[in-house]
Amino acid sequence: LDLDYLERGGGSTLTAGGAPSVEPSPDSLDLIKVVLLGAPAQFVWSDFSEEYLPTDRKHTFYPSVIINEHLYEVKITDVPVIPYFPINSYYEWAHYRFYGLRNATAYILVFDLSNVETFQYIRTLRDQMVESRDMRNVPVLVVGNKQDLLCSNTPSAASGLQQLAIAESACGDSREKRRNIVNLVRKHWKCGYVECSAKYNWRVIAVFKELMEMIDSIEWSGGGRSAEPPPDSSTGGAGSHDNRCVVA
């Protein structure tokens, strides 16, 4: 992660006359549109609340991301819980107007690691996406949040060995369910998977980096933009591609 990259020349774009170029409008067609089912505040603003506040309306954020020396203007849309993914444009217009669900560039699907049953909701949404829109070249990143809560309930000394055995058994069951989820997501869905803790800011940047690497790979490998190499990528040989990511 190179947080000084913007200061070294990536922070602004100049025209031939030396004046800053016009920034794209929030509704620019060049935006990378990411739909997030979950709370984006920690991912975008490094903000976390101990009290769970479910999303009750649409929230939109516009970070700029530089990865592999490619600049992306990103639109992240956090939407309230939806009972289903719209099967066509009519249903989207009728029930999820202006959510941008069906024309998203990528999706982040978040579930609660401390309650793996919440994965079923994500699974249903993903199945509906595949059935109702063309998902080729549309990255999907599955994120297991609240990693800090896994097996965190340590029994007290007074609870005895029986309670300890019960806790260890429950922890083992949780690990098995997580392994099954990871296998399904990575091997069968062919999607990215990251675990993080928004509370402790653990691997939160990795979520964004993983998604942007997926998008960047598609954009520059024939699925999107012209497949020309990034600046100076040929000067350092095959090992010069350092996958740096900057979120501004």
mmCIF file of C-alpha atoms in Angstrom:
data_model
loop_
_atom_site.group_PDB
_atom_site.id
_atom_site.type_symbol
_atom_site.label_atom_id
_atom_site.label_comp_id
_atom_site.label_asym_id
_atom_site.label_seq_id
_atom_site.Cartn_x
_atom_site.Cartn_y
_atom_site.Cartn_z
ATOM 1 C CA LEU A 1 0.000 0.000 0.000
ATOM 2 C CA ASP A 2 1.616 3.277 -1.142
ATOM 3 C CA LEU A 3 -0.112 6.180 0.599
ATOM 4 C CA ASP A 4 2.442 8.688 -0.722
ATOM 5 C CA TYR A 5 1.722 7.950 -4.363
ATOM 6 C CA LEU A 6 -0.763 10.804 -4.763
ATOM 7 C CA GLU A 7 1.812 13.298 -3.456
ATOM 8 C CA ARG A 8 4.381 12.042 -5.965
ATOM 9 C CA GLY A 9 2.255 13.035 -8.949
ATOM 10 C CA GLY A 10 -0.880 10.902 -8.947
ATOM 11 C CA GLY A 11 -3.062 13.425 -7.158
ATOM 12 C CA SER A 12 -4.097 15.589 -10.114
ATOM 13 C CA THR A 13 -4.160 15.488 -13.872
ATOM 14 C CA LEU A 14 -2.934 18.476 -15.889
ATOM 15 C CA THR A 15 -3.906 19.456 -19.399
ATOM 16 C CA ALA A 16 -1.378 20.485 -22.066
ATOM 17 C CA GLY A 17 -1.748 24.127 -20.978
ATOM 18 C CA GLY A 18 -0.896 23.307 -17.370
ATOM 19 C CA ALA A 19 -4.405 23.778 -15.988
ATOM 20 C CA PRO A 20 -6.101 20.989 -14.055
ATOM 21 C CA SER A 21 -8.360 18.865 -16.202
ATOM 22 C CA VAL A 22 -12.101 18.910 -15.572
ATOM 23 C CA GLU A 23 -13.108 16.328 -13.002
ATOM 24 C CA PRO A 24 -15.788 13.836 -14.073
ATOM 25 C CA SER A 25 -19.268 14.473 -12.781
ATOM 26 C CA PRO A 26 -20.681 12.084 -10.163
ATOM 27 C CA ASP A 27 -22.808 10.476 -12.879
ATOM 28 C CA SER A 28 -19.957 10.012 -15.359
ATOM 29 C CA LEU A 29 -20.220 6.914 -17.518
ATOM 30 C CA ASP A 30 -16.593 6.138 -16.629
ATOM 31 C CA LEU A 31 -17.455 5.553 -12.975
ATOM 32 C CA ILE A 32 -16.786 2.145 -11.484
ATOM 33 C CA LYS A 33 -20.156 1.437 -9.880
ATOM 34 C CA VAL A 34 -19.992 -0.813 -6.822
ATOM 35 C CA VAL A 35 -23.121 -1.961 -4.989
ATOM 36 C CA LEU A 36 -22.479 -2.861 -1.362
ATOM 37 C CA LEU A 37 -24.953 -4.921 0.627
ATOM 38 C CA GLY A 38 -23.768 -4.086 4.133
ATOM 39 C CA ALA A 39 -22.440 -1.036 6.001
ATOM 40 C CA PRO A 40 -19.797 0.854 3.977
ATOM 41 C CA ALA A 41 -18.842 3.495 6.553
ATOM 42 C CA GLN A 42 -15.783 1.592 7.794
ATOM 43 C CA PHE A 43 -14.597 0.819 4.268
ATOM 44 C CA VAL A 44 -14.837 4.415 3.070
ATOM 45 C CA TRP A 45 -14.534 6.674 6.118
ATOM 46 C CA SER A 46 -12.704 4.458 8.656
ATOM 47 C CA ASP A 47 -15.738 4.849 10.873
ATOM 48 C CA PHE A 48 -17.228 2.169 13.096
ATOM 49 C CA SER A 49 -20.076 2.265 15.571
ATOM 50 C CA GLU A 50 -20.425 -0.206 18.448
ATOM 51 C CA GLU A 51 -24.190 0.051 18.021
ATOM 52 C CA TYR A 52 -25.560 -1.755 14.980
ATOM 53 C CA LEU A 53 -27.401 0.709 12.765
ATOM 54 C CA PRO A 54 -29.010 -1.041 9.795
ATOM 55 C CA THR A 55 -29.095 0.860 6.526
ATOM 56 C CA ASP A 56 -32.526 2.467 6.181
ATOM 57 C CA ARG A 57 -31.891 4.433 2.985
ATOM 58 C CA LYS A 58 -29.476 4.584 0.102
ATOM 59 C CA HIS A 59 -26.032 6.065 0.776
ATOM 60 C CA THR A 60 -23.556 6.941 -1.964
ATOM 61 C CA PHE A 61 -19.807 7.577 -1.712
ATOM 62 C CA TYR A 62 -17.327 8.682 -4.380
ATOM 63 C CA PRO A 63 -13.745 7.649 -3.504
ATOM 64 C CA SER A 64 -10.902 7.790 -6.021
ATOM 65 C CA VAL A 65 -8.744 4.686 -6.259
ATOM 66 C CA ILE A 66 -5.335 4.200 -7.861
ATOM 67 C CA ILE A 67 -4.246 0.622 -8.443
ATOM 68 C CA ASN A 68 -1.373 -0.511 -10.643
ATOM 69 C CA GLU A 69 -1.028 3.169 -11.633
ATOM 70 C CA HIS A 70 -4.539 3.209 -13.098
ATOM 71 C CA LEU A 71 -6.889 5.860 -11.715
ATOM 72 C CA TYR A 72 -10.527 4.928 -11.112
ATOM 73 C CA GLU A 73 -13.389 7.137 -9.987
ATOM 74 C CA VAL A 74 -15.563 4.847 -7.915
ATOM 75 C CA LYS A 75 -19.199 5.142 -6.919
ATOM 76 C CA ILE A 76 -20.119 2.970 -3.916
ATOM 77 C CA THR A 77 -23.813 2.568 -3.260
ATOM 78 C CA ASP A 78 -24.991 1.120 0.037
ATOM 79 C CA VAL A 79 -28.642 0.102 -0.087
ATOM 80 C CA PRO A 80 -31.124 -1.106 2.547
ATOM 81 C CA VAL A 81 -31.786 -4.811 2.841
ATOM 82 C CA ILE A 82 -33.585 -5.964 -0.288
ATOM 83 C CA PRO A 83 -35.872 -9.016 -0.248
ATOM 84 C CA TYR A 84 -34.813 -10.017 -3.755
ATOM 85 C CA PHE A 85 -32.627 -8.957 -6.663
ATOM 86 C CA PRO A 86 -34.786 -7.442 -9.456
ATOM 87 C CA ILE A 87 -35.219 -9.890 -12.334
ATOM 88 C CA ASN A 88 -35.559 -7.145 -14.955
ATOM 89 C CA SER A 89 -35.491 -3.382 -15.407
ATOM 90 C CA TYR A 90 -39.220 -3.064 -14.765
ATOM 91 C CA TYR A 91 -38.959 -4.535 -11.254
ATOM 92 C CA GLU A 92 -35.898 -2.433 -10.541
ATOM 93 C CA TRP A 93 -37.723 0.732 -11.593
ATOM 94 C CA ALA A 94 -40.834 -0.205 -9.605
ATOM 95 C CA HIS A 95 -39.161 -1.257 -6.357
ATOM 96 C CA TYR A 96 -35.498 -0.140 -6.347
ATOM 97 C CA ARG A 97 -35.513 3.064 -8.385
ATOM 98 C CA PHE A 98 -32.120 4.812 -8.528
ATOM 99 C CA TYR A 99 -30.373 1.988 -6.643
ATOM 100 C CA GLY A 100 -28.396 0.989 -9.733
ATOM 101 C CA LEU A 101 -28.587 -2.688 -8.872
ATOM 102 C CA ARG A 102 -28.673 -4.135 -12.366
ATOM 103 C CA ASN A 103 -25.986 -1.985 -14.010
ATOM 104 C CA ALA A 104 -23.341 -2.217 -11.278
ATOM 105 C CA THR A 105 -19.740 -2.801 -12.298
ATOM 106 C CA ALA A 106 -19.121 -4.987 -9.245
ATOM 107 C CA TYR A 107 -20.778 -6.208 -6.056
ATOM 108 C CA ILE A 108 -19.604 -6.583 -2.470
ATOM 109 C CA LEU A 109 -21.743 -9.051 -0.517
ATOM 110 C CA VAL A 110 -21.211 -8.917 3.256
ATOM 111 C CA PHE A 111 -22.300 -11.492 5.815
ATOM 112 C CA ASP A 112 -21.740 -11.972 9.546
ATOM 113 C CA LEU A 113 -19.010 -14.509 10.382
ATOM 114 C CA SER A 114 -20.323 -14.840 13.931
ATOM 115 C CA ASN A 115 -23.658 -15.979 12.474
ATOM 116 C CA VAL A 116 -22.911 -18.017 9.373
ATOM 117 C CA GLU A 117 -26.629 -18.483 8.755
ATOM 118 C CA THR A 118 -26.592 -14.918 7.391
ATOM 119 C CA PHE A 119 -24.629 -16.298 4.448
ATOM 120 C CA GLN A 120 -27.850 -17.800 3.101
ATOM 121 C CA TYR A 121 -29.170 -14.314 2.348
ATOM 122 C CA ILE A 122 -26.021 -13.518 0.367
ATOM 123 C CA ARG A 123 -26.279 -16.845 -1.435
ATOM 124 C CA THR A 124 -29.870 -16.181 -2.473
ATOM 125 C CA LEU A 125 -29.016 -12.724 -3.819
ATOM 126 C CA ARG A 126 -26.058 -14.050 -5.771
ATOM 127 C CA ASP A 127 -28.158 -16.837 -7.335
ATOM 128 C CA GLN A 128 -30.773 -14.283 -8.368
ATOM 129 C CA MET A 129 -28.083 -12.068 -9.916
ATOM 130 C CA VAL A 130 -26.781 -14.919 -12.043
ATOM 131 C CA GLU A 131 -30.277 -15.803 -13.223
ATOM 132 C CA SER A 132 -31.390 -12.265 -14.060
ATOM 133 C CA ARG A 133 -28.381 -10.443 -15.590
ATOM 134 C CA ASP A 134 -25.202 -11.132 -17.523
ATOM 135 C CA MET A 135 -22.540 -11.611 -14.842
ATOM 136 C CA ARG A 136 -19.625 -12.097 -17.209
ATOM 137 C CA ASN A 137 -16.893 -9.604 -16.340
ATOM 138 C CA VAL A 138 -18.855 -8.503 -13.251
ATOM 139 C CA PRO A 139 -16.703 -9.129 -10.147
ATOM 140 C CA VAL A 140 -18.398 -10.300 -6.967
ATOM 141 C CA LEU A 141 -16.496 -10.127 -3.691
ATOM 142 C CA VAL A 142 -17.903 -11.966 -0.678
ATOM 143 C CA VAL A 143 -16.842 -10.461 2.649
ATOM 144 C CA GLY A 144 -17.100 -12.197 6.007
ATOM 145 C CA ASN A 145 -17.253 -9.432 8.623
ATOM 146 C CA LYS A 146 -16.951 -9.549 12.433
ATOM 147 C CA GLN A 147 -13.969 -11.879 12.347
ATOM 148 C CA ASP A 148 -13.112 -10.612 15.837
ATOM 149 C CA LEU A 149 -16.203 -12.339 17.249
ATOM 150 C CA LEU A 150 -15.218 -15.836 16.126
ATOM 151 C CA CYS A 151 -14.821 -18.146 19.139
ATOM 152 C CA SER A 152 -14.605 -15.098 21.410
ATOM 153 C CA ASN A 153 -16.867 -16.488 24.118
ATOM 154 C CA THR A 154 -14.274 -17.942 26.497
ATOM 155 C CA PRO A 155 -15.900 -19.768 29.428
ATOM 156 C CA SER A 156 -15.093 -18.627 32.952
ATOM 157 C CA ALA A 157 -13.052 -20.736 35.352
ATOM 158 C CA ALA A 158 -16.201 -21.617 37.246
ATOM 159 C CA SER A 159 -17.925 -23.025 34.209
ATOM 160 C CA GLY A 160 -15.837 -26.160 34.321
ATOM 161 C CA LEU A 161 -14.483 -28.514 31.688
ATOM 162 C CA GLN A 162 -17.919 -29.368 30.345
ATOM 163 C CA GLN A 163 -18.606 -25.793 29.291
ATOM 164 C CA LEU A 164 -15.109 -25.574 27.795
ATOM 165 C CA ALA A 165 -15.753 -28.704 25.735
ATOM 166 C CA ILE A 166 -19.069 -27.278 24.512
ATOM 167 C CA ALA A 167 -17.382 -24.021 23.489
ATOM 168 C CA GLU A 168 -14.607 -25.859 21.636
ATOM 169 C CA SER A 169 -17.165 -28.027 19.850
ATOM 170 C CA ALA A 170 -19.150 -24.973 18.756
ATOM 171 C CA CYS A 171 -15.954 -23.322 17.542
ATOM 172 C CA GLY A 172 -15.114 -26.433 15.523
ATOM 173 C CA ASP A 173 -18.566 -26.440 13.935
ATOM 174 C CA SER A 174 -18.135 -22.780 13.001
ATOM 175 C CA ARG A 175 -14.766 -23.475 11.345
ATOM 176 C CA GLU A 176 -16.284 -26.313 9.313
ATOM 177 C CA LYS A 177 -19.116 -24.086 8.093
ATOM 178 C CA ARG A 178 -16.611 -21.374 7.157
ATOM 179 C CA ARG A 179 -14.542 -23.880 5.166
ATOM 180 C CA ASN A 180 -17.652 -24.915 3.274
ATOM 181 C CA ILE A 181 -18.488 -21.290 2.527
ATOM 182 C CA VAL A 182 -14.984 -20.517 1.284
ATOM 183 C CA ASN A 183 -15.021 -23.618 -0.916
ATOM 184 C CA LEU A 184 -18.383 -22.673 -2.408
ATOM 185 C CA VAL A 185 -17.436 -19.050 -3.060
ATOM 186 C CA ARG A 186 -13.977 -19.606 -4.510
ATOM 187 C CA LYS A 187 -14.278 -22.932 -6.324
ATOM 188 C CA HIS A 188 -17.885 -22.982 -7.478
ATOM 189 C CA TRP A 189 -18.863 -19.318 -7.743
ATOM 190 C CA LYS A 190 -15.359 -18.296 -8.864
ATOM 191 C CA CYS A 191 -15.677 -15.188 -6.691
ATOM 192 C CA GLY A 192 -13.290 -13.401 -4.361
ATOM 193 C CA TYR A 193 -13.486 -13.961 -0.613
ATOM 194 C CA VAL A 194 -12.075 -11.867 2.233
ATOM 195 C CA GLU A 195 -12.586 -11.971 5.999
ATOM 196 C CA CYS A 196 -12.233 -8.785 8.027
ATOM 197 C CA SER A 197 -13.139 -6.997 11.228
ATOM 198 C CA ALA A 198 -14.648 -3.557 10.702
ATOM 199 C CA LYS A 199 -14.545 -2.984 14.470
ATOM 200 C CA TYR A 200 -10.741 -3.283 14.634
ATOM 201 C CA ASN A 201 -10.052 -2.113 11.080
ATOM 202 C CA TRP A 202 -8.455 -5.511 10.373
ATOM 203 C CA ARG A 203 -8.077 -6.305 6.649
ATOM 204 C CA VAL A 204 -10.637 -3.656 5.709
ATOM 205 C CA ILE A 205 -8.227 -2.158 3.187
ATOM 206 C CA ALA A 206 -7.692 -5.686 1.849
ATOM 207 C CA VAL A 207 -11.382 -5.796 0.926
ATOM 208 C CA PHE A 208 -11.103 -2.717 -1.266
ATOM 209 C CA LYS A 209 -7.754 -3.808 -2.691
ATOM 210 C CA GLU A 210 -9.070 -7.264 -3.582
ATOM 211 C CA LEU A 211 -12.105 -5.835 -5.360
ATOM 212 C CA MET A 212 -10.112 -3.222 -7.271
ATOM 213 C CA GLU A 213 -7.590 -5.830 -8.381
ATOM 214 C CA MET A 214 -10.472 -7.899 -9.761
ATOM 215 C CA ILE A 215 -11.884 -4.860 -11.563
ATOM 216 C CA ASP A 216 -8.496 -3.734 -12.844
ATOM 217 C CA SER A 217 -7.727 -7.197 -14.204
ATOM 218 C CA ILE A 218 -10.971 -7.249 -16.177
ATOM 219 C CA GLU A 219 -10.683 -3.647 -17.358
ATOM 220 C CA TRP A 220 -7.197 -4.178 -18.817
ATOM 221 C CA SER A 221 -7.488 -7.748 -20.100
ATOM 222 C CA GLY A 222 -10.044 -7.232 -22.849
ATOM 223 C CA GLY A 223 -13.152 -7.065 -20.681
ATOM 224 C CA GLY A 224 -13.153 -3.279 -20.530
ATOM 225 C CA ARG A 225 -10.455 -0.835 -21.540
ATOM 226 C CA SER A 226 -7.730 -1.031 -24.138
ATOM 227 C CA ALA A 227 -5.207 -3.601 -22.998
ATOM 228 C CA GLU A 228 -2.137 -1.341 -22.912
ATOM 229 C CA PRO A 229 0.342 -1.739 -20.030
ATOM 230 C CA PRO A 230 0.478 0.783 -17.185
ATOM 231 C CA PRO A 231 3.269 3.420 -17.291
ATOM 232 C CA ASP A 232 6.791 2.037 -16.798
ATOM 233 C CA SER A 233 5.467 -1.513 -16.437
ATOM 234 C CA SER A 234 7.970 -2.801 -18.983
ATOM 235 C CA THR A 235 11.080 -1.285 -17.389
ATOM 236 C CA GLY A 236 11.280 -3.636 -14.464
ATOM 237 C CA GLY A 237 10.589 -6.950 -16.145
ATOM 238 C CA ALA A 238 7.858 -9.418 -15.271
ATOM 239 C CA GLY A 239 8.231 -8.826 -11.562
ATOM 240 C CA SER A 240 7.627 -5.054 -11.638
ATOM 241 C CA HIS A 241 3.853 -5.256 -11.252
ATOM 242 C CA ASP A 242 3.524 -4.321 -7.563
ATOM 243 C CA ASN A 243 -0.280 -4.126 -7.249
ATOM 244 C CA ARG A 244 -0.185 -0.925 -5.225
ATOM 245 C CA CYS A 245 -3.562 0.492 -4.215
ATOM 246 C CA VAL A 246 -4.383 4.007 -3.030
ATOM 247 C CA VAL A 247 -7.833 5.085 -1.810
ATOM 248 C CA ALA A 248 -8.397 8.833 -1.696
#
